[in-house]
XYZ file of C-alpha atoms in Angstrom:
409
model
C 14.553 40.740 129.798
C 15.304 43.276 132.388
C 16.338 46.749 131.791
C 20.176 46.011 132.248
C 20.053 42.909 129.886
C 18.378 44.664 126.784
C 20.279 44.012 123.671
C 17.649 44.854 121.107
C 18.971 47.936 119.096
C 15.441 49.390 118.954
C 15.313 49.573 122.830
C 18.701 51.215 123.230
C 19.983 54.763 122.746
C 22.888 54.380 120.361
C 25.166 56.896 121.703
C 24.872 55.682 125.353
C 25.888 52.601 127.306
C 23.428 50.582 128.848
C 24.772 49.388 132.122
C 23.910 46.685 134.561
C 25.607 47.216 137.892
C 26.642 44.911 140.790
C 27.021 46.581 144.169
C 28.448 45.144 147.540
C 28.638 46.868 150.613
C 29.811 45.532 153.997
C 31.528 46.943 157.395
C 34.818 47.592 155.797
C 34.839 47.673 151.935
C 32.446 48.467 148.961
C 32.602 46.691 145.606
C 31.252 48.150 142.206
C 30.998 46.570 138.700
C 29.098 47.496 135.825
C 28.645 45.680 132.354
C 27.038 46.753 129.281
C 25.520 43.443 128.118
C 25.162 44.895 124.571
C 28.786 45.586 123.951
C 30.518 43.472 126.689
C 32.292 46.246 128.219
C 32.952 45.613 131.859
C 34.384 48.007 134.759
C 35.301 46.935 138.104
C 36.501 48.968 141.105
C 36.657 48.692 144.946
C 36.789 50.917 147.884
C 37.768 50.571 151.508
C 37.529 53.046 154.496
C 34.747 55.035 156.091
C 34.033 57.129 153.045
C 33.359 53.801 150.831
C 29.538 54.329 150.451
C 30.205 57.762 149.389
C 32.617 56.715 146.641
C 29.960 54.168 145.656
C 27.355 56.912 145.263
C 29.773 58.733 143.086
C 30.317 55.831 140.581
C 26.682 55.290 140.172
C 26.409 58.764 139.228
C 29.372 58.566 136.623
C 27.766 55.171 135.091
C 23.980 55.706 135.838
C 23.127 52.100 135.137
C 19.677 50.897 134.206
C 19.586 48.236 136.535
C 21.542 47.134 139.710
C 21.715 43.941 141.682
C 22.978 44.422 145.393
C 23.814 42.572 148.475
C 21.337 42.790 151.581
C 23.786 45.478 153.258
C 23.775 47.814 150.140
C 19.929 47.307 149.833
C 19.477 48.594 153.413
C 21.969 51.700 152.800
C 19.250 54.520 152.540
C 21.264 56.970 150.502
C 22.459 54.349 148.058
C 18.729 52.956 147.632
C 17.473 56.534 147.211
C 19.873 57.466 144.462
C 19.368 54.276 142.584
C 15.489 54.432 142.552
C 14.674 58.157 143.014
C 17.308 59.885 140.912
C 18.669 57.386 138.426
C 15.376 55.708 137.962
C 17.245 52.393 138.236
C 15.631 48.921 138.575
C 17.161 47.359 141.806
C 17.040 43.849 142.633
C 18.156 42.460 146.116
C 20.160 39.184 146.103
C 20.994 36.868 148.851
C 24.395 37.357 150.677
C 25.386 33.865 149.380
C 25.453 35.239 145.651
C 28.227 37.859 146.832
C 30.497 35.042 148.474
C 34.228 35.218 147.036
C 34.107 31.474 146.068
C 30.830 32.082 144.145
C 32.245 35.150 142.378
C 35.470 33.207 141.504
C 33.577 30.556 139.864
C 31.568 33.084 137.966
C 34.709 34.921 136.691
C 36.333 31.726 135.667
C 33.487 30.707 133.665
C 33.134 33.903 131.980
C 36.729 35.207 131.615
C 38.738 32.013 131.880
C 41.327 30.623 134.396
C 43.861 33.326 134.020
C 41.310 36.082 134.894
C 40.094 34.254 137.854
C 43.628 33.763 138.965
C 44.175 37.540 138.975
C 41.226 38.262 141.336
C 42.341 39.881 144.578
C 42.797 37.757 147.757
C 42.237 39.800 150.780
C 43.832 43.165 150.633
C 46.061 42.634 147.591
C 45.728 45.353 145.021
C 43.318 44.822 142.049
C 44.748 44.667 138.512
C 43.287 44.528 135.002
C 41.744 41.044 134.517
C 41.839 40.131 130.712
C 38.538 41.569 129.449
C 37.804 43.233 132.724
C 38.556 47.107 133.137
C 39.665 47.222 136.760
C 40.201 50.891 137.519
C 41.630 52.319 140.852
C 40.575 55.309 142.743
C 42.145 58.469 141.546
C 42.595 56.962 138.041
C 39.653 59.440 137.056
C 38.276 62.552 138.390
C 35.608 61.860 141.071
C 32.476 64.047 140.723
C 29.369 63.499 142.874
C 25.871 63.495 141.033
C 25.195 67.148 141.865
C 28.631 68.401 140.425
C 27.797 66.434 137.197
C 24.555 67.913 136.768
C 25.478 71.267 137.592
C 28.350 71.110 134.960
C 25.830 69.935 132.322
C 28.376 67.353 130.954
C 25.996 65.059 129.230
C 22.626 66.664 129.649
C 21.109 70.129 130.578
C 20.117 70.828 134.089
C 16.538 72.047 133.210
C 15.565 69.925 130.356
C 17.714 66.718 131.028
C 18.536 66.633 127.212
C 21.779 66.312 125.537
C 21.216 69.536 123.280
C 22.778 72.391 125.204
C 25.219 70.128 127.260
C 29.021 69.835 126.802
C 28.647 66.504 125.063
C 26.264 68.078 122.496
C 28.946 70.847 121.747
C 31.772 68.115 121.307
C 30.167 65.273 119.683
C 30.964 65.020 116.023
C 31.388 61.501 116.019
C 30.389 59.367 113.126
C 29.711 55.878 114.674
C 27.474 54.897 117.708
C 30.951 53.425 119.225
C 32.520 56.748 118.932
C 29.625 58.379 120.603
C 29.585 56.087 123.475
C 33.405 56.605 123.864
C 33.250 60.311 123.879
C 30.469 60.274 126.486
C 32.646 57.774 128.594
C 35.587 60.345 128.392
C 33.438 63.140 129.530
C 32.074 61.031 132.454
C 35.309 59.622 133.462
C 37.972 62.695 133.114
C 41.484 61.402 133.143
C 43.881 62.480 136.174
C 46.909 60.801 134.730
C 49.248 63.337 133.130
C 50.725 60.446 131.076
C 47.232 59.337 129.866
C 46.205 62.884 129.304
C 49.258 63.490 127.167
C 48.808 60.241 125.338
C 45.342 61.199 124.394
C 46.188 64.750 123.650
C 48.810 63.484 121.160
C 46.276 61.459 119.212
C 44.172 64.506 118.827
C 46.945 66.654 117.928
C 47.989 64.330 115.149
C 44.536 64.228 113.747
C 44.550 68.152 113.941
C 47.682 68.326 112.073
C 46.718 65.909 109.232
C 43.376 67.548 108.072
C 42.809 65.654 104.870
C 43.691 62.095 106.554
C 41.193 63.159 109.373
C 38.433 64.235 106.831
C 38.896 60.910 105.009
C 38.850 58.961 108.185
C 35.373 60.678 108.998
C 34.022 59.704 105.706
C 35.140 56.290 106.059
C 33.805 55.748 109.226
C 30.169 57.421 108.499
C 27.521 54.818 108.164
C 29.580 52.042 109.288
C 27.057 51.089 111.890
C 27.293 49.729 115.361
C 29.696 46.930 115.161
C 30.055 46.613 119.062
C 26.242 45.814 119.356
C 26.072 43.703 116.133
C 28.745 41.256 117.646
C 26.853 41.362 121.035
C 23.908 40.244 119.420
C 25.498 37.447 117.064
C 27.347 36.271 120.429
C 23.921 36.096 122.414
C 22.237 34.433 119.355
C 19.659 36.913 118.741
C 21.097 38.278 115.496
C 19.396 37.788 112.256
C 20.717 37.411 108.714
C 20.578 41.247 108.177
C 22.574 41.837 111.447
C 25.431 39.516 110.011
C 25.251 41.115 106.552
C 25.557 44.554 108.356
C 28.481 43.486 110.235
C 30.076 42.219 107.105
C 29.481 45.404 105.399
C 31.175 47.285 108.358
C 34.278 45.010 108.080
C 34.638 45.589 104.461
C 35.498 49.122 105.264
C 38.257 48.270 107.649
C 41.037 47.759 105.167
C 40.498 51.295 104.005
C 40.387 52.581 107.471
C 43.733 50.820 108.009
C 45.347 52.280 104.986
C 44.467 55.669 106.198
C 45.725 55.168 109.746
C 49.242 53.997 108.148
C 49.779 57.847 107.940
C 50.650 57.861 111.655
C 53.411 55.864 112.847
C 53.574 56.718 116.486
C 51.336 57.119 119.607
C 47.924 55.759 119.979
C 46.993 56.246 116.247
C 50.179 54.184 115.274
C 48.874 51.352 117.332
C 45.349 51.579 115.803
C 47.066 51.313 112.571
C 47.793 47.842 113.368
C 44.150 46.680 113.627
C 43.012 43.633 112.004
C 40.919 43.989 109.048
C 39.046 40.723 109.310
C 39.174 40.251 105.671
C 38.911 36.325 106.102
C 35.675 36.597 108.073
C 34.194 39.246 105.809
C 34.859 36.803 102.632
C 33.365 33.924 104.598
C 30.165 35.924 105.470
C 30.038 37.117 101.857
C 30.115 33.668 100.515
C 27.604 32.337 102.971
C 24.749 34.709 103.099
C 22.890 36.602 100.244
C 23.261 40.335 99.961
C 19.483 40.911 101.216
C 18.372 38.126 103.536
C 14.951 38.080 105.171
C 14.188 39.477 108.438
C 13.997 36.295 110.331
C 16.260 33.399 109.819
C 13.428 31.158 110.373
C 12.152 32.369 106.890
C 14.990 30.684 104.992
C 16.249 31.754 101.719
C 19.361 33.629 103.110
C 22.178 31.107 102.288
C 23.743 32.125 99.208
C 23.382 29.728 96.065
C 26.487 27.634 95.583
C 27.601 27.576 99.311
C 26.191 24.321 100.164
C 25.184 21.456 97.750
C 22.420 20.255 99.790
C 20.690 23.585 100.176
C 20.988 24.149 96.444
C 19.361 20.455 96.002
C 16.312 21.238 98.238
C 15.763 24.519 96.482
C 15.663 22.771 93.274
C 12.958 20.518 94.648
C 10.990 23.531 95.831
C 11.253 25.743 92.802
C 10.651 22.693 90.488
C 7.855 21.767 92.382
C 5.930 24.830 91.709
C 6.674 24.292 88.172
C 5.039 20.838 88.573
C 2.044 22.255 90.290
C 1.363 24.692 87.568
C 1.681 21.969 84.865
C -0.436 19.365 86.881
C -3.255 22.231 86.989
C -3.138 22.774 83.198
C -3.290 18.992 82.580
C -6.204 18.496 84.937
C -8.089 21.107 83.298
C -7.592 19.702 79.760
C -8.261 16.183 81.243
C -11.602 17.182 82.886
C -12.853 20.020 80.900
C -13.292 22.208 84.010
C -11.961 25.486 82.941
C -12.396 26.987 86.457
C -10.255 24.288 88.124
C -7.251 25.512 90.172
C -4.569 24.007 92.550
C -4.074 26.025 95.642
C -2.338 25.508 99.129
C -2.903 26.433 102.676
C -1.238 25.567 105.883
C -4.332 23.956 107.241
C -5.119 21.535 104.284
C -2.032 21.517 102.333
C -2.327 21.455 98.478
C -5.942 20.880 97.060
C -7.730 21.018 93.744
C -10.804 23.426 93.996
C -13.776 23.117 91.475
C -16.656 25.633 91.525
C -20.232 24.188 92.217
C -21.297 24.682 88.391
C -18.652 21.946 87.565
C -19.100 19.313 90.253
C -20.793 16.980 87.934
C -17.641 16.876 85.840
C -15.326 15.924 88.795
C -13.570 12.390 88.150
C -14.012 9.257 90.505
C -10.178 9.549 91.450
C -10.857 13.033 93.137
C -11.229 12.701 96.993
C -13.246 15.403 98.583
C -11.170 17.260 101.263
C -13.274 20.349 102.029
C -16.829 21.783 101.006
C -17.107 25.643 100.389
C -20.189 27.818 99.861
C -18.780 28.247 96.212
C -17.509 24.920 95.412
C -15.483 21.931 96.628
C -11.943 21.017 97.257
C -10.376 17.687 96.566
C -7.160 15.671 96.673
C -5.692 13.109 94.426
C -3.028 10.438 95.206
C -0.538 11.974 92.692
C -1.186 15.614 94.399
C -0.778 14.057 97.827
C 2.547 12.409 96.894
C 3.850 15.874 95.362
C 2.751 17.717 98.381
C 4.864 15.301 100.616
C 8.042 15.912 98.531
C 7.637 19.918 98.410
C 6.799 20.228 102.040
C 9.418 17.851 103.271
C 11.960 19.540 101.117
C 10.947 23.066 102.521
C 11.037 21.914 106.274
C 14.523 20.163 105.733
C 15.647 23.328 103.953
C 14.611 25.876 106.768
C 16.374 23.531 109.222
C 19.510 23.162 107.318
C 19.898 26.878 106.555
C 19.386 27.754 110.334
C 21.904 25.082 111.335
C 24.236 26.753 108.757
C 23.781 30.077 110.124
C 24.346 29.104 113.515
C 27.436 27.453 112.728
């Protein structure tokens, strides 16, 4: 795991994106892309002309990536490398020129985003366009500020302490979700220049200002909803546990109410958001599949809800019934042998065993097979106990494997 590929929530700042950047520089053009692996958000742009390297520096100041992979020419650019390592404290990895060839890039995009996205990639000097899930933005779409201007304006952190408190973001940030916090930060780091886009955004803000009750109810509905973007990211990458999926279910369960509140708006950006998919079918599926309080790791089992899968229920019956049989066997052996200190135990090394203290060793039946000697007594096994052990442990292993398979499906 590298700084730009971290997806563990404990290692990330919830209100800030964690970008991994790809940089390309040659004699005529510069390419720039960033991706937040934890959310899947990807931004791409390119520059041409004598000031291409300067534009590249400004974009790095805008996104402040945690990691950058660069081509040899970009690595040899002194100002670029200095900005990345000395000012942004970014982990830099130099890749061979072959990794930045157009055909290689097309294959990568085709694999990740599909044939349609690959077909939209620019050829030669063709203008770039939005590519499916890729956000391609052009020079002039956002206000371009160099790193010095950004720091002097204290947009997201103060000049002296480098903290959020005291910055413009700190003043404005009243968001209720991590996704909203990252979006607001993105808006401040990428100020709009298009009058149409500014008017559209301000129109949505104006509607919320005019509808005070709806705005307050929306804020309440979104409070505590969690980080759905990063939850989905962990699920996609296969690192999510049962608790992550249940957290996503609980967040999705709020969507119908959010949609109902948004129905008060029939135009503009808020009107579009009112058409959101509430994902009620997915919420129901997770609710029927997983218990309400699953264990931390899916390797522990016991997270598939009772009644969802007949085989899971059957194996659990063997396990739970086996524990009762063990208790009954212990009582029966005590009565049969007259050894009141006899007990049946289990550990991962020796499995199930019958433990008898030294004072009762003389009363041990011939059918008992010595398994382990202790300072305080002896441990034994019987054929009946061995058969029961195989049945219980086999059921436990099959149950863990089955629950894990169902979870991944």
